[in-house]
mmCIF file of C-alpha atoms in Angstrom:
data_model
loop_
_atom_site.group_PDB
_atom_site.id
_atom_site.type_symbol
_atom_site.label_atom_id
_atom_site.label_comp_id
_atom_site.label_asym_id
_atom_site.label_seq_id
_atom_site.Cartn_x
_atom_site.Cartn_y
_atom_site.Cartn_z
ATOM 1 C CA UNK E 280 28.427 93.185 -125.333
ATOM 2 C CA UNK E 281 25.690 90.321 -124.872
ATOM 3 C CA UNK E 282 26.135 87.388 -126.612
ATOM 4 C CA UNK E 283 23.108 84.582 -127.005
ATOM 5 C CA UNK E 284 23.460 81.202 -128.237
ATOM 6 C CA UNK E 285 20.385 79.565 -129.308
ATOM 7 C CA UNK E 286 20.332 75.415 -128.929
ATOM 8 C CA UNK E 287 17.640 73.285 -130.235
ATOM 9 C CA UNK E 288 17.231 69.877 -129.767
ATOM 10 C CA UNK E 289 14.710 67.211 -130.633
ATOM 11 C CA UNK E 290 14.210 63.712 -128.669
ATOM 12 C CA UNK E 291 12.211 60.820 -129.010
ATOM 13 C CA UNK E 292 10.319 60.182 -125.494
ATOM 14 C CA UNK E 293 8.151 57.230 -124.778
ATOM 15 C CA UNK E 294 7.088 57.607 -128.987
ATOM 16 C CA UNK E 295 5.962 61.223 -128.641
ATOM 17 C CA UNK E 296 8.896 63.852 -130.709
ATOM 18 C CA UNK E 297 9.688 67.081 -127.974
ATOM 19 C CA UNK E 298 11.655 69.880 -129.439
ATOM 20 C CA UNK E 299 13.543 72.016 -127.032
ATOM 21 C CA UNK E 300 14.742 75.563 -127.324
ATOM 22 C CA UNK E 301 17.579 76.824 -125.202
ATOM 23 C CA UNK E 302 19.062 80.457 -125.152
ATOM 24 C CA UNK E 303 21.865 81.146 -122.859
ATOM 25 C CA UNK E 304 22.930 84.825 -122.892
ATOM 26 C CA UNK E 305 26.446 85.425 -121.846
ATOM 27 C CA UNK E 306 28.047 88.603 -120.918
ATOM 28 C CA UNK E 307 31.625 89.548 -121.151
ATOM 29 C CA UNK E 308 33.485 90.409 -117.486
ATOM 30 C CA UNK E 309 34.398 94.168 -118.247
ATOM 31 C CA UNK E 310 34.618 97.324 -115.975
ATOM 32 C CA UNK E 311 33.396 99.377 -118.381
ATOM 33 C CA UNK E 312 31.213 99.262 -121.395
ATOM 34 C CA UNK E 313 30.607 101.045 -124.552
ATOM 35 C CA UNK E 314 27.675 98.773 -125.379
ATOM 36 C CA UNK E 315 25.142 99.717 -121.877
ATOM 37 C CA UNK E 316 25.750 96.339 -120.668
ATOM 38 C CA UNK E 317 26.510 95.838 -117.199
ATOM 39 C CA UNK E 318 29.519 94.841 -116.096
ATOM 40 C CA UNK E 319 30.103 91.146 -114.377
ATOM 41 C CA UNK E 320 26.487 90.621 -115.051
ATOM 42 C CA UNK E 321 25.722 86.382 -114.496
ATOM 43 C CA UNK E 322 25.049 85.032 -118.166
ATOM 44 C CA UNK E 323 21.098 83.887 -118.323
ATOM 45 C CA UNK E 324 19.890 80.254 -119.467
ATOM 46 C CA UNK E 325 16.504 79.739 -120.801
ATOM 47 C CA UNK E 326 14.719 76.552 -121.733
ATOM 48 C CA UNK E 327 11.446 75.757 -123.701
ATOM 49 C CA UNK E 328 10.532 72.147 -124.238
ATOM 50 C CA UNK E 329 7.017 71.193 -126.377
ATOM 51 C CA UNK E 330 5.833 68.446 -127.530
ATOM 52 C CA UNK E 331 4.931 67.662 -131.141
ATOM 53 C CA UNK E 332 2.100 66.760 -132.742
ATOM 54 C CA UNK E 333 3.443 63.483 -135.429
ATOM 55 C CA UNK E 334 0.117 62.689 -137.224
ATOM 56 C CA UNK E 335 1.555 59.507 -138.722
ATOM 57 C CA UNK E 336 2.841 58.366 -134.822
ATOM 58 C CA UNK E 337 -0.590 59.454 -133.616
ATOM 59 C CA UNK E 338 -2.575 57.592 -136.419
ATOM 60 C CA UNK E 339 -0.178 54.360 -135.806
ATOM 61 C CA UNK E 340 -0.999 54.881 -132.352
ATOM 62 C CA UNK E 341 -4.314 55.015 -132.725
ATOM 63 C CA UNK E 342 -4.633 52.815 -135.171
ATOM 64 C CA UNK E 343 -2.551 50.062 -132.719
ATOM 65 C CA UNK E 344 -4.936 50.762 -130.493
ATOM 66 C CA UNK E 345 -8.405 50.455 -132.737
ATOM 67 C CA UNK E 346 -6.721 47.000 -134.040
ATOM 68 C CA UNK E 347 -6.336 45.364 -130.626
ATOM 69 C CA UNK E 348 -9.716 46.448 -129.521
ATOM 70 C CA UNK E 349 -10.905 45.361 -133.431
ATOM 71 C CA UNK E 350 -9.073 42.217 -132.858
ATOM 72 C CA UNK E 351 -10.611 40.880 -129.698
ATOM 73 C CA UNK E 352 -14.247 41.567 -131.669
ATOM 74 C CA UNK E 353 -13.192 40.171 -134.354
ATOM 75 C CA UNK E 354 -15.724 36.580 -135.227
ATOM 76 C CA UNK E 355 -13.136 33.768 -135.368
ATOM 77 C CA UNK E 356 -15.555 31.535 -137.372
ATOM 78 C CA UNK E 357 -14.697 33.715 -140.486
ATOM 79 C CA UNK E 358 -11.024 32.829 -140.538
ATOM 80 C CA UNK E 359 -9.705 30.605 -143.043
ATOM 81 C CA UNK E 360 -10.367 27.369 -140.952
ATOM 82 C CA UNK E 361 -13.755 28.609 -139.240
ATOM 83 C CA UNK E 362 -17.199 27.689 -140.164
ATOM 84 C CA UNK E 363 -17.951 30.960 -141.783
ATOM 85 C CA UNK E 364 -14.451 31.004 -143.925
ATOM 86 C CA UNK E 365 -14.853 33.985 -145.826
ATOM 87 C CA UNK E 366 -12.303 32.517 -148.063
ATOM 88 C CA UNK E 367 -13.765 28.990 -148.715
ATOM 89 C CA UNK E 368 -17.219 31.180 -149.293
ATOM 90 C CA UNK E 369 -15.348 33.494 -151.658
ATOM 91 C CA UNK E 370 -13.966 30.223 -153.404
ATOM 92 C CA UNK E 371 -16.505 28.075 -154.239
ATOM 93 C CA UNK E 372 -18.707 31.464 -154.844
ATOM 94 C CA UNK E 373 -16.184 31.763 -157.893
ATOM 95 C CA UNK E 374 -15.832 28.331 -158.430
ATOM 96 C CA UNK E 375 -19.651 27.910 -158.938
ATOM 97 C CA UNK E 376 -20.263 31.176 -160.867
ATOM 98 C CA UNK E 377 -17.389 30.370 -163.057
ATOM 99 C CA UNK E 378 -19.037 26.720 -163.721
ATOM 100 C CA UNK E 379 -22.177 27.700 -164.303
ATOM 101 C CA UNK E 380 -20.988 30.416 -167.255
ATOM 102 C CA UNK E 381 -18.499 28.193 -169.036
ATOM 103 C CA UNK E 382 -20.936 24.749 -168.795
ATOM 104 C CA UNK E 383 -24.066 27.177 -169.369
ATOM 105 C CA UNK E 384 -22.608 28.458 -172.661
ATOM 106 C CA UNK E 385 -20.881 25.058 -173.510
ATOM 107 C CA UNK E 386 -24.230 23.473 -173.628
ATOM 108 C CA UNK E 387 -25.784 25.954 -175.342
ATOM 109 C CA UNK E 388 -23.316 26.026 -178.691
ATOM 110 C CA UNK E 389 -23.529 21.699 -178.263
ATOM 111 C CA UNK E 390 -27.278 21.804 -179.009
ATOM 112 C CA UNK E 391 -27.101 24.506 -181.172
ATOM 113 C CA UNK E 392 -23.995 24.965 -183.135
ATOM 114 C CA UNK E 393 -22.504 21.082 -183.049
ATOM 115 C CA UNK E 394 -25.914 19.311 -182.523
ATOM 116 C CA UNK E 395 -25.035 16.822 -180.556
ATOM 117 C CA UNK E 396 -27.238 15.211 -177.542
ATOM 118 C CA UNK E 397 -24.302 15.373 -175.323
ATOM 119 C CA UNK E 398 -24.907 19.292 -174.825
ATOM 120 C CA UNK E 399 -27.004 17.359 -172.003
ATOM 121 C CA UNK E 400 -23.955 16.800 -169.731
ATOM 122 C CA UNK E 401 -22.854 20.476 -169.164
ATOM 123 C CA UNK E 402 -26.323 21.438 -169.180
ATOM 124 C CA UNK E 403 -26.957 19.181 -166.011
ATOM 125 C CA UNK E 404 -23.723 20.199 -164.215
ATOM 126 C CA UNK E 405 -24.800 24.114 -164.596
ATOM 127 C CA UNK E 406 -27.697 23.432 -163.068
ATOM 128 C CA UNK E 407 -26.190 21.853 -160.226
ATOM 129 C CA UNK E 408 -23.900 24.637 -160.142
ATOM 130 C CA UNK E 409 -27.019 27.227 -159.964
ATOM 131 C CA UNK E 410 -28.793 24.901 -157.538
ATOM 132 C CA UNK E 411 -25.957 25.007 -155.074
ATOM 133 C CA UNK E 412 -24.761 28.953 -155.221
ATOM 134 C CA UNK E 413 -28.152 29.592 -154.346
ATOM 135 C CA UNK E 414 -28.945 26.933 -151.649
ATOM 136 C CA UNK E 415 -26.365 29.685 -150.045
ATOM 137 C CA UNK E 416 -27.201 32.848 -151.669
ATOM 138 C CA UNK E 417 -30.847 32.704 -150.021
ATOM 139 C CA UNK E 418 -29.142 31.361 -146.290
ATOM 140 C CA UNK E 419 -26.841 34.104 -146.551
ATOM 141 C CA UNK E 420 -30.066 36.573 -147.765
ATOM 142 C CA UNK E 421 -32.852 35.524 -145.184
ATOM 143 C CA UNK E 422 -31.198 33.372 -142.944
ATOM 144 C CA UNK E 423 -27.720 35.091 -142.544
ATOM 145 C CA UNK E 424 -26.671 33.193 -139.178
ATOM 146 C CA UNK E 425 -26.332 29.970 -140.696
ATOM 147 C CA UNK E 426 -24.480 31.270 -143.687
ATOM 148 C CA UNK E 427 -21.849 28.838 -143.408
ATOM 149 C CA UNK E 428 -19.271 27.047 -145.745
ATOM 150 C CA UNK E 429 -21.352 23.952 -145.968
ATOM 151 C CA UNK E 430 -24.844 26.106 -146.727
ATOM 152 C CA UNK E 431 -23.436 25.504 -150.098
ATOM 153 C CA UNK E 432 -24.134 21.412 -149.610
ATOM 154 C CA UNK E 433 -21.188 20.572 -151.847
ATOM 155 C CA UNK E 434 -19.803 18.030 -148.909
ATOM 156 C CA UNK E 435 -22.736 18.008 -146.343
ATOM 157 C CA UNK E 436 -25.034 15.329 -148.494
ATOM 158 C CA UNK E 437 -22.451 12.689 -148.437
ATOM 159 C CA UNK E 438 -20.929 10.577 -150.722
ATOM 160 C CA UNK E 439 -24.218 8.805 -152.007
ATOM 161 C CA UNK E 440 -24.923 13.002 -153.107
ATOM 162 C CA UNK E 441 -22.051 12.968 -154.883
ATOM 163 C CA UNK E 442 -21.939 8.714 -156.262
ATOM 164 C CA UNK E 443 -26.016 9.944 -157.712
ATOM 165 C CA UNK E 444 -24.460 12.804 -159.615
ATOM 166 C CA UNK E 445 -21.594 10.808 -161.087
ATOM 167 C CA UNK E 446 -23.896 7.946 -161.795
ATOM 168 C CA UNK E 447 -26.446 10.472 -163.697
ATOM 169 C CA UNK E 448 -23.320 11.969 -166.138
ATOM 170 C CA UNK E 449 -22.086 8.325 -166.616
ATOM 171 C CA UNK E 450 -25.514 7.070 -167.535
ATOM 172 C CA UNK E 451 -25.852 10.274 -170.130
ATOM 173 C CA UNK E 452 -22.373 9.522 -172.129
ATOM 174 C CA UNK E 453 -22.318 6.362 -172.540
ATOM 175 C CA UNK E 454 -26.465 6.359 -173.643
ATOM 176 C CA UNK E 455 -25.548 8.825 -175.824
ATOM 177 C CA UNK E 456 -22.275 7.396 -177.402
ATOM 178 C CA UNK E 457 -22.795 3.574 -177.610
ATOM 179 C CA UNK E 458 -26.557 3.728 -178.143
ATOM 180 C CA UNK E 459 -26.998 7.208 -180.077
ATOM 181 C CA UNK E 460 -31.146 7.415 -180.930
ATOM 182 C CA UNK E 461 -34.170 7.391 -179.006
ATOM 183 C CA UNK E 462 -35.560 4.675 -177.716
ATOM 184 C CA UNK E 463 -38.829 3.298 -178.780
ATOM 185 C CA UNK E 464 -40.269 4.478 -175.518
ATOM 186 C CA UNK E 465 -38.755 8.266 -176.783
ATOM 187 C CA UNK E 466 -40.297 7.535 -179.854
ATOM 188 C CA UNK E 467 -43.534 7.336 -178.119
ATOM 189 C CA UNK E 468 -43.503 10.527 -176.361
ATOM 190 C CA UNK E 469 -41.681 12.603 -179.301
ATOM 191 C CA UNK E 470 -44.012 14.953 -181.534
ATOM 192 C CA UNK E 471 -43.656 17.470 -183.928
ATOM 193 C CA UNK E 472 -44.046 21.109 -183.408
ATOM 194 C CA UNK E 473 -45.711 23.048 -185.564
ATOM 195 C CA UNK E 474 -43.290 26.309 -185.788
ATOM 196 C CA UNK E 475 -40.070 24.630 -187.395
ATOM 197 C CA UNK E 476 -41.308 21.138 -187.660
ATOM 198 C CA UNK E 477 -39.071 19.856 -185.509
ATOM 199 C CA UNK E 478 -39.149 16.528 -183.281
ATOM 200 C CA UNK E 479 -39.506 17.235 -180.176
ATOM 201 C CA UNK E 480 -39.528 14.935 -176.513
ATOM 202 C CA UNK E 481 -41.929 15.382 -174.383
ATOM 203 C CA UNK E 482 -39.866 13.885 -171.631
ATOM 204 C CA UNK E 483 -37.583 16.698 -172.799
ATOM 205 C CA UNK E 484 -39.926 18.944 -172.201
ATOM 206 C CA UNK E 485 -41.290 17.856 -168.829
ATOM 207 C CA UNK E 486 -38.309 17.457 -167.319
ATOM 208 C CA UNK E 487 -37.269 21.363 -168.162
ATOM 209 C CA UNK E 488 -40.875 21.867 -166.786
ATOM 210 C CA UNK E 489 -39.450 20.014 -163.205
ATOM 211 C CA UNK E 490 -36.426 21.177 -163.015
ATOM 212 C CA UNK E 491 -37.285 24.834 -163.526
ATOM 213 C CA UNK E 492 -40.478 24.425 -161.416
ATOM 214 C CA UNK E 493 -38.498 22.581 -158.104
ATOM 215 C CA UNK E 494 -36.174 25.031 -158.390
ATOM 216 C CA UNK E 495 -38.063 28.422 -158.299
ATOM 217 C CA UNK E 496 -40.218 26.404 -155.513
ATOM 218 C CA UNK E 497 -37.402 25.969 -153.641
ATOM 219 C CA UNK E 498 -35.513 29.217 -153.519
ATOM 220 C CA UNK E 499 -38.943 30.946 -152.795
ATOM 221 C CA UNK E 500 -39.392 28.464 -149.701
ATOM 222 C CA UNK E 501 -36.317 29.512 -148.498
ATOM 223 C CA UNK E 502 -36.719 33.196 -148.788
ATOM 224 C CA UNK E 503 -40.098 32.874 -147.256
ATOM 225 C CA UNK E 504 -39.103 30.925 -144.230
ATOM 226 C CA UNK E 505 -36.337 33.316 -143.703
ATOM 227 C CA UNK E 506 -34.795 32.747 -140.157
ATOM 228 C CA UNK E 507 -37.411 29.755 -139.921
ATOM 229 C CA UNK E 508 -35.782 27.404 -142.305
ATOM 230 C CA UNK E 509 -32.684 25.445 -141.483
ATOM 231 C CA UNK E 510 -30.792 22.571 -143.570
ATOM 232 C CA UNK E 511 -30.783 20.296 -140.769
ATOM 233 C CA UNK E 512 -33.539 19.190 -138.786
ATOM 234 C CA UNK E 513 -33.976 20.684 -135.366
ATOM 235 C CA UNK E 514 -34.283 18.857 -132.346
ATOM 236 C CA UNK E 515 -35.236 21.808 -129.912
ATOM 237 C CA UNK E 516 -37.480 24.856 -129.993
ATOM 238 C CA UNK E 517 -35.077 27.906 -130.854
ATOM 239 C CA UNK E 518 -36.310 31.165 -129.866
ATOM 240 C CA UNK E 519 -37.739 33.017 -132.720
ATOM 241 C CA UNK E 520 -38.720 30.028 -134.238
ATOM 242 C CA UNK E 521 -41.815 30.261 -135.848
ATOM 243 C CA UNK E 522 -44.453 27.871 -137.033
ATOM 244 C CA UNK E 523 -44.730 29.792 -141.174
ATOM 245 C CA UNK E 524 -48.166 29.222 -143.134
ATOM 246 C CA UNK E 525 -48.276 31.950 -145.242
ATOM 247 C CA UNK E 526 -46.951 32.265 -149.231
ATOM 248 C CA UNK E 527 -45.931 28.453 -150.806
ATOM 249 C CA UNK E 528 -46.500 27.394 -146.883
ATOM 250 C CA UNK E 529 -50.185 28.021 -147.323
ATOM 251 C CA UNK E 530 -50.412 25.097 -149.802
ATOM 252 C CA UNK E 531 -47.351 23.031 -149.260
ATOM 253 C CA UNK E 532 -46.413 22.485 -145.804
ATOM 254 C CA UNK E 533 -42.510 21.335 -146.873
ATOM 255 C CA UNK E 534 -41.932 23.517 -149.633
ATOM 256 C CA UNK E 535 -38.518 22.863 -150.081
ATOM 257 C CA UNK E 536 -38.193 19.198 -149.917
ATOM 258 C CA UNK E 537 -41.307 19.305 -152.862
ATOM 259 C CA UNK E 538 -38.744 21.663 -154.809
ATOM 260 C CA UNK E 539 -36.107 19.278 -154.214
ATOM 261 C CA UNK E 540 -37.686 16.309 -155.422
ATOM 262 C CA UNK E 541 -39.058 17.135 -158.900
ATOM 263 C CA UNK E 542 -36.067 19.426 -159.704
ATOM 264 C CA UNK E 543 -34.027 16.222 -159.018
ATOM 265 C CA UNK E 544 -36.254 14.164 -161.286
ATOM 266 C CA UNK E 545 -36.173 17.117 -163.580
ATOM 267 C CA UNK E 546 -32.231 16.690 -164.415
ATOM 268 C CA UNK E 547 -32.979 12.992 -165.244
ATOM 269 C CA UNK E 548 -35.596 13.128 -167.762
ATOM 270 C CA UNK E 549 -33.522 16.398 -169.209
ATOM 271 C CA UNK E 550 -30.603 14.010 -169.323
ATOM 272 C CA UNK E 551 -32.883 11.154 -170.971
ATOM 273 C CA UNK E 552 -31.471 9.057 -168.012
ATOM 274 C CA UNK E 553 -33.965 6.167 -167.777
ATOM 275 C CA UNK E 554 -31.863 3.491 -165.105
ATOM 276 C CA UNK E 555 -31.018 6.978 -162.577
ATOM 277 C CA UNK E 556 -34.388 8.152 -163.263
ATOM 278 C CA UNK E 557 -36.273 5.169 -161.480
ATOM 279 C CA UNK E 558 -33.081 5.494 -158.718
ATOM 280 C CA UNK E 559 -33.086 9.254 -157.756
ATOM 281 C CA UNK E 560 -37.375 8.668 -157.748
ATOM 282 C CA UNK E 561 -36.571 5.641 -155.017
ATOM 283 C CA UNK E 562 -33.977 7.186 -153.335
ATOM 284 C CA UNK E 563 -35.338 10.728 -153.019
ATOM 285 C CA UNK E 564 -38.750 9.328 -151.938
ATOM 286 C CA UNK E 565 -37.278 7.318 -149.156
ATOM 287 C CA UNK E 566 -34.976 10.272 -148.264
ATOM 288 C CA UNK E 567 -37.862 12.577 -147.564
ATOM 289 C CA UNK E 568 -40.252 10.337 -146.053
ATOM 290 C CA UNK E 569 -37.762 10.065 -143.708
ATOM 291 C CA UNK E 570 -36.711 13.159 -143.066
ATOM 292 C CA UNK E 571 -40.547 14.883 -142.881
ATOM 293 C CA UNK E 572 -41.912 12.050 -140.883
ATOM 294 C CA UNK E 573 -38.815 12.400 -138.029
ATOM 295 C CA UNK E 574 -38.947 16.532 -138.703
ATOM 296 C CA UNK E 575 -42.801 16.470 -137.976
ATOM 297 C CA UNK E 576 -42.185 14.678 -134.686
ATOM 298 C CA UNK E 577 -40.296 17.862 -133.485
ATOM 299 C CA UNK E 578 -42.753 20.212 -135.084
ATOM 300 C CA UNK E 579 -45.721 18.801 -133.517
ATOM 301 C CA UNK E 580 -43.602 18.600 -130.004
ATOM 302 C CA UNK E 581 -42.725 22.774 -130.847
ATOM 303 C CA UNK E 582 -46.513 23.941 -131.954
ATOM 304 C CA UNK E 583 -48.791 20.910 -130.577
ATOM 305 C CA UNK E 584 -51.984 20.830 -132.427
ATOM 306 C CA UNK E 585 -51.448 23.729 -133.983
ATOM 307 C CA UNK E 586 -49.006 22.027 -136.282
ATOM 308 C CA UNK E 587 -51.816 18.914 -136.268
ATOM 309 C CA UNK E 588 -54.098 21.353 -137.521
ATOM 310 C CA UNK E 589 -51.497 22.836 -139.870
ATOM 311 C CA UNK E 590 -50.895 19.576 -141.527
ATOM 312 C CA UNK E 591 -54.264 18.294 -141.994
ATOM 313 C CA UNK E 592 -55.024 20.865 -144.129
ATOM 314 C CA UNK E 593 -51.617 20.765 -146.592
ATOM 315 C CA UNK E 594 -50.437 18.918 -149.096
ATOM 316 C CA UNK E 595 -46.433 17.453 -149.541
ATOM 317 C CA UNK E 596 -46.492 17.159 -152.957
ATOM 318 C CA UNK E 597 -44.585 14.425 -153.184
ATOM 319 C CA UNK E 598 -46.282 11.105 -154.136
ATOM 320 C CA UNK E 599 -46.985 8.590 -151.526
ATOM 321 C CA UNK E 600 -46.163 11.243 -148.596
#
């Protein structure tokens, strides 16, 4: 009589799972048999050995395998300390949007609801906070490259930025709260409209008409120089860098820096600001000649009389430029 014992066994070898089959037949030593067997017949081993197929090894495997290679591609500037830190990005793109909603509606039930001339204030910081998500917004849009943390401009103006800004809510409150009123030159410039009857500024009024006017200018400038626009001026010829007269270039040969300029003076008259007023005009204006006379150097150096042509037959926009 045969007898067969059947042994399976699994292992573990270099991470892959093998399962193994063994059948050993064994005969007993007899002279004679009632079953057919032979007699003193050798007892037979067999021995099948597979691997098998572990989907969640494999996929860790692979997946080991895809990160490493992922890794090495992997853009360092994008990591928490890099210049492209998608998590200071993703931060002050919350930040901002989160200002802009809160102040926006703030200012809205101030002048409406509460009536007070202070709704001013957090009118003037949500349009700072609109002015600076998209300063990266249209970078990240049409100029993606240069998407960086400091496209925003929260820190790259400098402290005199920031000082201005103070300055202009400081000058609002305490205007506002120790002097309530208009002035006799707001006195001047305030009529009635004929819907409500209603007194309304017409410094009010212009400076809505600035600020909404510099900014629209501006974001279009950007989108229209795409890859051709840059927040810093450039020293050397980049390839791809082309000399754009076409859209708001066709009439304004720095776009953007007009935008700039009134929107600033915009926020001043809409805060009734009279002493930062006359400062972010002087300031600004000295900024900007600057900046255009020392940025048309390069230009004309890049496109030679093209650019000569080119600005002979554009405007700046901006008084005395």
């Amino acid at each position: 009589m045969a007898v067969t014992v059947i042994v399976i066994a699994y292992e573990n070898r270099q991470e892959r799972h093998w399962l193994s089959l063994s059948f050993i037949t064994m005969y007993p030593n007899a002279s004679a048999t009632t079953s057919g067997a032979e007699p003193n017949k050798a007892s037979h081993f067999t021995h099948i050995s597979r691997p098998i197929h572990d989907p969640t090894n494999s996929s860790t495997s692979s997946s080991s395998s895809d990160a490493s290679t992922d890794a090495s591609d992997v853009d360092i500037s994008i990591y928490p300390d890099g210049k492209m830190s998608l998590a200071g990005i993703s931060l002050r793109a919350m930040l901002l949007g989160t200002s802009l909603g809160l102040l926006a509606s703030l200012s809205l039930f101030l002048s409406t609801v509460y009536q007070t001339p202070l709704w001013r204030v957090p009118f003037f910081v949500a349009s700072l906070s609109l002015f600076h998500f998209l300063e990266f917004y249209v970078t990240a849009q049409y100029n993606t490259r240069y998407a960086t943390v400091s496209a925003f401009l929260l820190s790259s103006n400098g402290w005199a930025y920031n000082i201005a800004h103070g300055s202009a809510i400081v000058e609002c409150l305490v205007s506002h709260i120790f002097w309530p009123g208009q002035t006799a030159v707001g006195r001047l410039v305030t009529v009635t409209e004929p819907f409500f009857g209603s007194s309304v500024s017409l410094l009010l009024v212009a400076g809505f008409v600035f600020l909404l006017i510099g900014q629209v200018i501006r974001t279009l400038a950007m989108a229209q120089a795409a890859s051709n626009f840059n927040h810093h001026v450039q020293s050397q010829h980049q390839e791809g860098h082309i000399l754009v007269n076409t859209g708001l270039y066709r009439y304004l040969r720095h776009p953007s820096y007009f935008g700039f300029f009134w929107w600033g003076l915009g926020t001043q008259l809409v805060l009734g600001n009279i002493v930062c007023f006359v400062g972010y005009s002087l300031v600004l204006w000295r900024f900007f000649s600057s900046r255009i006379k020392r940025e048309e150097t390069y230009l004309i150096s890049f496109f030679g009389d093209e650019y000569v042509q080119y600005r002979k037959a554009t405007a700046v926009g901006i008084p005395g430029i």
